[in-house]
């Protein structure tokens, strides 16, 4: 459990890129809670940008989607491996807005 959690944390951090801080906590149900924070927005604003999503792979995807959109909206030109998933992230966001529930 602990090993897989830190491995996932490293993977999330690597994919999110140098601007992000990726962290995984456990909630009361022992589910993973993915937290991605923006190091750039921490220094510029009083309130740091960050996102929290619980659940294993769903939580990972949801947190990473929000991070990808934050990067493209606020830090145009920033480099991060996760940006290759931008089209999928935008599509998933759109599906959520339309209330479409993927099975
Ligand atoms: Zn930011």
JSON list of C-alpha atoms and ligand atoms in Angstrom, two decimals:
[
{"chain": "A", "resi": 1, "resn": "UNK", "atom": "CA", "xyz": [0.00, 0.00, 0.00]},
{"chain": "A", "resi": 2, "resn": "UNK", "atom": "CA", "xyz": [2.64, 2.50, 1.06]},
{"chain": "A", "resi": 3, "resn": "UNK", "atom": "CA", "xyz": [4.98, 1.55, -1.76]},
{"chain": "A", "resi": 4, "resn": "UNK", "atom": "CA", "xyz": [2.29, 1.81, -4.39]},
{"chain": "A", "resi": 5, "resn": "UNK", "atom": "CA", "xyz": [1.17, 5.13, -2.94]},
{"chain": "A", "resi": 6, "resn": "UNK", "atom": "CA", "xyz": [4.63, 6.67, -3.18]},
{"chain": "A", "resi": 7, "resn": "UNK", "atom": "CA", "xyz": [5.10, 5.18, -6.64]},
{"chain": "A", "resi": 8, "resn": "UNK", "atom": "CA", "xyz": [1.83, 6.78, -7.75]},
{"chain": "A", "resi": 9, "resn": "UNK", "atom": "CA", "xyz": [2.93, 10.04, -6.15]},
{"chain": "A", "resi": 10, "resn": "UNK", "atom": "CA", "xyz": [6.17, 10.00, -8.12]},
{"chain": "A", "resi": 11, "resn": "UNK", "atom": "CA", "xyz": [4.31, 9.18, -11.34]},
{"chain": "A", "resi": 12, "resn": "UNK", "atom": "CA", "xyz": [1.83, 12.00, -10.76]},
{"chain": "A", "resi": 13, "resn": "UNK", "atom": "CA", "xyz": [4.63, 14.43, -9.97]},
{"chain": "A", "resi": 14, "resn": "UNK", "atom": "CA", "xyz": [6.58, 13.43, -13.06]},
{"chain": "A", "resi": 15, "resn": "UNK", "atom": "CA", "xyz": [3.58, 13.76, -15.34]},
{"chain": "A", "resi": 16, "resn": "UNK", "atom": "CA", "xyz": [2.37, 17.03, -13.82]},
{"chain": "A", "resi": 17, "resn": "UNK", "atom": "CA", "xyz": [5.70, 18.68, -14.56]},
{"chain": "A", "resi": 18, "resn": "UNK", "atom": "CA", "xyz": [8.03, 21.09, -12.74]},
{"chain": "A", "resi": 19, "resn": "UNK", "atom": "CA", "xyz": [5.35, 23.64, -11.76]},
{"chain": "A", "resi": 20, "resn": "UNK", "atom": "CA", "xyz": [3.27, 21.12, -9.85]},
{"chain": "A", "resi": 21, "resn": "UNK", "atom": "CA", "xyz": [3.45, 19.59, -6.43]},
{"chain": "A", "resi": 22, "resn": "UNK", "atom": "CA", "xyz": [1.75, 16.22, -6.44]},
{"chain": "A", "resi": 23, "resn": "UNK", "atom": "CA", "xyz": [0.83, 14.51, -3.24]},
{"chain": "A", "resi": 24, "resn": "UNK", "atom": "CA", "xyz": [-1.34, 11.56, -2.30]},
{"chain": "A", "resi": 25, "resn": "UNK", "atom": "CA", "xyz": [-3.12, 11.31, 1.02]},
{"chain": "A", "resi": 26, "resn": "UNK", "atom": "CA", "xyz": [-5.52, 8.74, 2.35]},
{"chain": "A", "resi": 27, "resn": "UNK", "atom": "CA", "xyz": [-9.04, 9.69, 3.31]},
{"chain": "A", "resi": 28, "resn": "UNK", "atom": "CA", "xyz": [-11.13, 8.21, 6.12]},
{"chain": "A", "resi": 29, "resn": "UNK", "atom": "CA", "xyz": [-12.09, 5.27, 3.87]},
{"chain": "A", "resi": 30, "resn": "UNK", "atom": "CA", "xyz": [-8.41, 4.64, 3.07]},
{"chain": "A", "resi": 31, "resn": "UNK", "atom": "CA", "xyz": [-8.97, 5.88, -0.46]},
{"chain": "A", "resi": 32, "resn": "UNK", "atom": "CA", "xyz": [-6.29, 7.77, -2.26]},
{"chain": "A", "resi": 33, "resn": "UNK", "atom": "CA", "xyz": [-6.77, 11.52, -2.36]},
{"chain": "A", "resi": 34, "resn": "UNK", "atom": "CA", "xyz": [-4.79, 13.18, -5.09]},
{"chain": "A", "resi": 35, "resn": "UNK", "atom": "CA", "xyz": [-3.61, 16.71, -4.43]},
{"chain": "A", "resi": 36, "resn": "UNK", "atom": "CA", "xyz": [-1.96, 18.74, -7.12]},
{"chain": "A", "resi": 37, "resn": "UNK", "atom": "CA", "xyz": [-0.76, 22.22, -6.28]},
{"chain": "A", "resi": 38, "resn": "UNK", "atom": "CA", "xyz": [0.73, 24.98, -8.40]},
{"chain": "A", "resi": 39, "resn": "UNK", "atom": "CA", "xyz": [4.06, 26.28, -7.16]},
{"chain": "A", "resi": 40, "resn": "UNK", "atom": "CA", "xyz": [3.87, 29.35, -9.36]},
{"chain": "A", "resi": 41, "resn": "UNK", "atom": "CA", "xyz": [0.44, 30.43, -8.11]},
{"chain": "A", "resi": 42, "resn": "UNK", "atom": "CA", "xyz": [1.49, 29.84, -4.51]},
{"chain": "A", "resi": 43, "resn": "UNK", "atom": "CA", "xyz": [4.03, 32.62, -4.72]},
{"chain": "A", "resi": 44, "resn": "UNK", "atom": "CA", "xyz": [1.90, 35.10, -6.67]},
{"chain": "A", "resi": 45, "resn": "UNK", "atom": "CA", "xyz": [-1.40, 34.86, -4.82]},
{"chain": "A", "resi": 46, "resn": "UNK", "atom": "CA", "xyz": [-2.46, 34.60, -1.24]},
{"chain": "A", "resi": 47, "resn": "UNK", "atom": "CA", "xyz": [-4.55, 31.56, -2.00]},
{"chain": "A", "resi": 48, "resn": "UNK", "atom": "CA", "xyz": [-2.63, 28.81, -3.69]},
{"chain": "A", "resi": 49, "resn": "UNK", "atom": "CA", "xyz": [-4.17, 26.94, -6.57]},
{"chain": "A", "resi": 50, "resn": "UNK", "atom": "CA", "xyz": [-4.64, 23.30, -5.86]},
{"chain": "A", "resi": 51, "resn": "UNK", "atom": "CA", "xyz": [-7.05, 20.52, -6.60]},
{"chain": "A", "resi": 52, "resn": "UNK", "atom": "CA", "xyz": [-8.15, 17.55, -4.50]},
{"chain": "A", "resi": 53, "resn": "UNK", "atom": "CA", "xyz": [-9.75, 14.45, -5.91]},
{"chain": "A", "resi": 54, "resn": "UNK", "atom": "CA", "xyz": [-10.34, 11.15, -4.19]},
{"chain": "A", "resi": 55, "resn": "UNK", "atom": "CA", "xyz": [-10.47, 7.68, -5.69]},
{"chain": "A", "resi": 56, "resn": "UNK", "atom": "CA", "xyz": [-7.79, 5.62, -7.33]},
{"chain": "A", "resi": 57, "resn": "UNK", "atom": "CA", "xyz": [-7.56, 5.99, -11.09]},
{"chain": "A", "resi": 58, "resn": "UNK", "atom": "CA", "xyz": [-10.63, 8.22, -11.32]},
{"chain": "A", "resi": 59, "resn": "UNK", "atom": "CA", "xyz": [-9.16, 10.59, -8.78]},
{"chain": "A", "resi": 60, "resn": "UNK", "atom": "CA", "xyz": [-5.87, 10.63, -10.58]},
{"chain": "A", "resi": 61, "resn": "UNK", "atom": "CA", "xyz": [-7.49, 11.45, -13.90]},
{"chain": "A", "resi": 62, "resn": "UNK", "atom": "CA", "xyz": [-9.81, 14.09, -12.45]},
{"chain": "A", "resi": 63, "resn": "UNK", "atom": "CA", "xyz": [-7.02, 15.86, -10.59]},
{"chain": "A", "resi": 64, "resn": "UNK", "atom": "CA", "xyz": [-4.71, 15.69, -13.59]},
{"chain": "A", "resi": 65, "resn": "UNK", "atom": "CA", "xyz": [-7.43, 16.99, -15.92]},
{"chain": "A", "resi": 66, "resn": "UNK", "atom": "CA", "xyz": [-7.93, 20.05, -13.73]},
{"chain": "A", "resi": 67, "resn": "UNK", "atom": "CA", "xyz": [-4.17, 20.56, -13.53]},
{"chain": "A", "resi": 68, "resn": "UNK", "atom": "CA", "xyz": [-3.78, 20.32, -17.32]},
{"chain": "A", "resi": 69, "resn": "UNK", "atom": "CA", "xyz": [-6.49, 22.95, -17.80]},
{"chain": "A", "resi": 70, "resn": "UNK", "atom": "CA", "xyz": [-4.91, 25.19, -15.16]},
{"chain": "A", "resi": 71, "resn": "UNK", "atom": "CA", "xyz": [-1.57, 24.95, -16.94]},
{"chain": "A", "resi": 72, "resn": "UNK", "atom": "CA", "xyz": [-3.01, 25.81, -20.32]},
{"chain": "A", "resi": 73, "resn": "UNK", "atom": "CA", "xyz": [-5.13, 28.69, -18.95]},
{"chain": "A", "resi": 74, "resn": "UNK", "atom": "CA", "xyz": [-2.62, 30.26, -16.58]},
{"chain": "A", "resi": 75, "resn": "UNK", "atom": "CA", "xyz": [0.81, 29.14, -17.68]},
{"chain": "A", "resi": 76, "resn": "UNK", "atom": "CA", "xyz": [0.77, 29.12, -21.43]},
{"chain": "A", "resi": 77, "resn": "UNK", "atom": "CA", "xyz": [4.07, 27.82, -22.72]},
{"chain": "A", "resi": 78, "resn": "UNK", "atom": "CA", "xyz": [4.81, 25.79, -19.59]},
{"chain": "A", "resi": 79, "resn": "UNK", "atom": "CA", "xyz": [6.24, 22.37, -20.27]},
{"chain": "A", "resi": 80, "resn": "UNK", "atom": "CA", "xyz": [4.80, 19.27, -18.67]},
{"chain": "A", "resi": 81, "resn": "UNK", "atom": "CA", "xyz": [4.50, 15.67, -19.83]},
{"chain": "A", "resi": 82, "resn": "UNK", "atom": "CA", "xyz": [0.79, 15.63, -18.93]},
{"chain": "A", "resi": 83, "resn": "UNK", "atom": "CA", "xyz": [0.02, 18.22, -21.61]},
{"chain": "A", "resi": 84, "resn": "UNK", "atom": "CA", "xyz": [-0.07, 15.43, -24.20]},
{"chain": "A", "resi": 85, "resn": "UNK", "atom": "CA", "xyz": [-3.38, 14.48, -22.55]},
{"chain": "A", "resi": 86, "resn": "UNK", "atom": "CA", "xyz": [-4.92, 17.91, -23.13]},
{"chain": "A", "resi": 87, "resn": "UNK", "atom": "CA", "xyz": [-7.42, 16.77, -25.80]},
{"chain": "A", "resi": 88, "resn": "UNK", "atom": "CA", "xyz": [-8.66, 13.94, -23.55]},
{"chain": "A", "resi": 89, "resn": "UNK", "atom": "CA", "xyz": [-8.84, 16.28, -20.55]},
{"chain": "A", "resi": 90, "resn": "UNK", "atom": "CA", "xyz": [-10.95, 18.79, -22.48]},
{"chain": "A", "resi": 91, "resn": "UNK", "atom": "CA", "xyz": [-13.21, 16.04, -23.73]},
{"chain": "A", "resi": 92, "resn": "UNK", "atom": "CA", "xyz": [-13.72, 14.61, -20.25]},
{"chain": "A", "resi": 93, "resn": "UNK", "atom": "CA", "xyz": [-14.47, 18.06, -18.88]},
{"chain": "A", "resi": 94, "resn": "UNK", "atom": "CA", "xyz": [-17.02, 18.64, -21.59]},
{"chain": "A", "resi": 95, "resn": "UNK", "atom": "CA", "xyz": [-18.66, 15.29, -20.90]},
{"chain": "A", "resi": 96, "resn": "UNK", "atom": "CA", "xyz": [-18.92, 16.16, -17.22]},
{"chain": "A", "resi": 97, "resn": "UNK", "atom": "CA", "xyz": [-20.44, 19.56, -18.00]},
{"chain": "A", "resi": 98, "resn": "UNK", "atom": "CA", "xyz": [-23.04, 17.90, -20.18]},
{"chain": "A", "resi": 99, "resn": "UNK", "atom": "CA", "xyz": [-23.86, 15.46, -17.42]},
{"chain": "A", "resi": 100, "resn": "UNK", "atom": "CA", "xyz": [-22.68, 12.51, -19.42]},
{"chain": "A", "resi": 101, "resn": "UNK", "atom": "CA", "xyz": [-21.67, 9.67, -17.14]},
{"chain": "A", "resi": 102, "resn": "UNK", "atom": "CA", "xyz": [-19.16, 7.33, -18.73]},
{"chain": "A", "resi": 103, "resn": "UNK", "atom": "CA", "xyz": [-19.72, 3.75, -17.63]},
{"chain": "B", "resi": 1, "resn": "LIG", "atom": "ZN1", "xyz": [-0.66, 28.16, -11.52]}
]
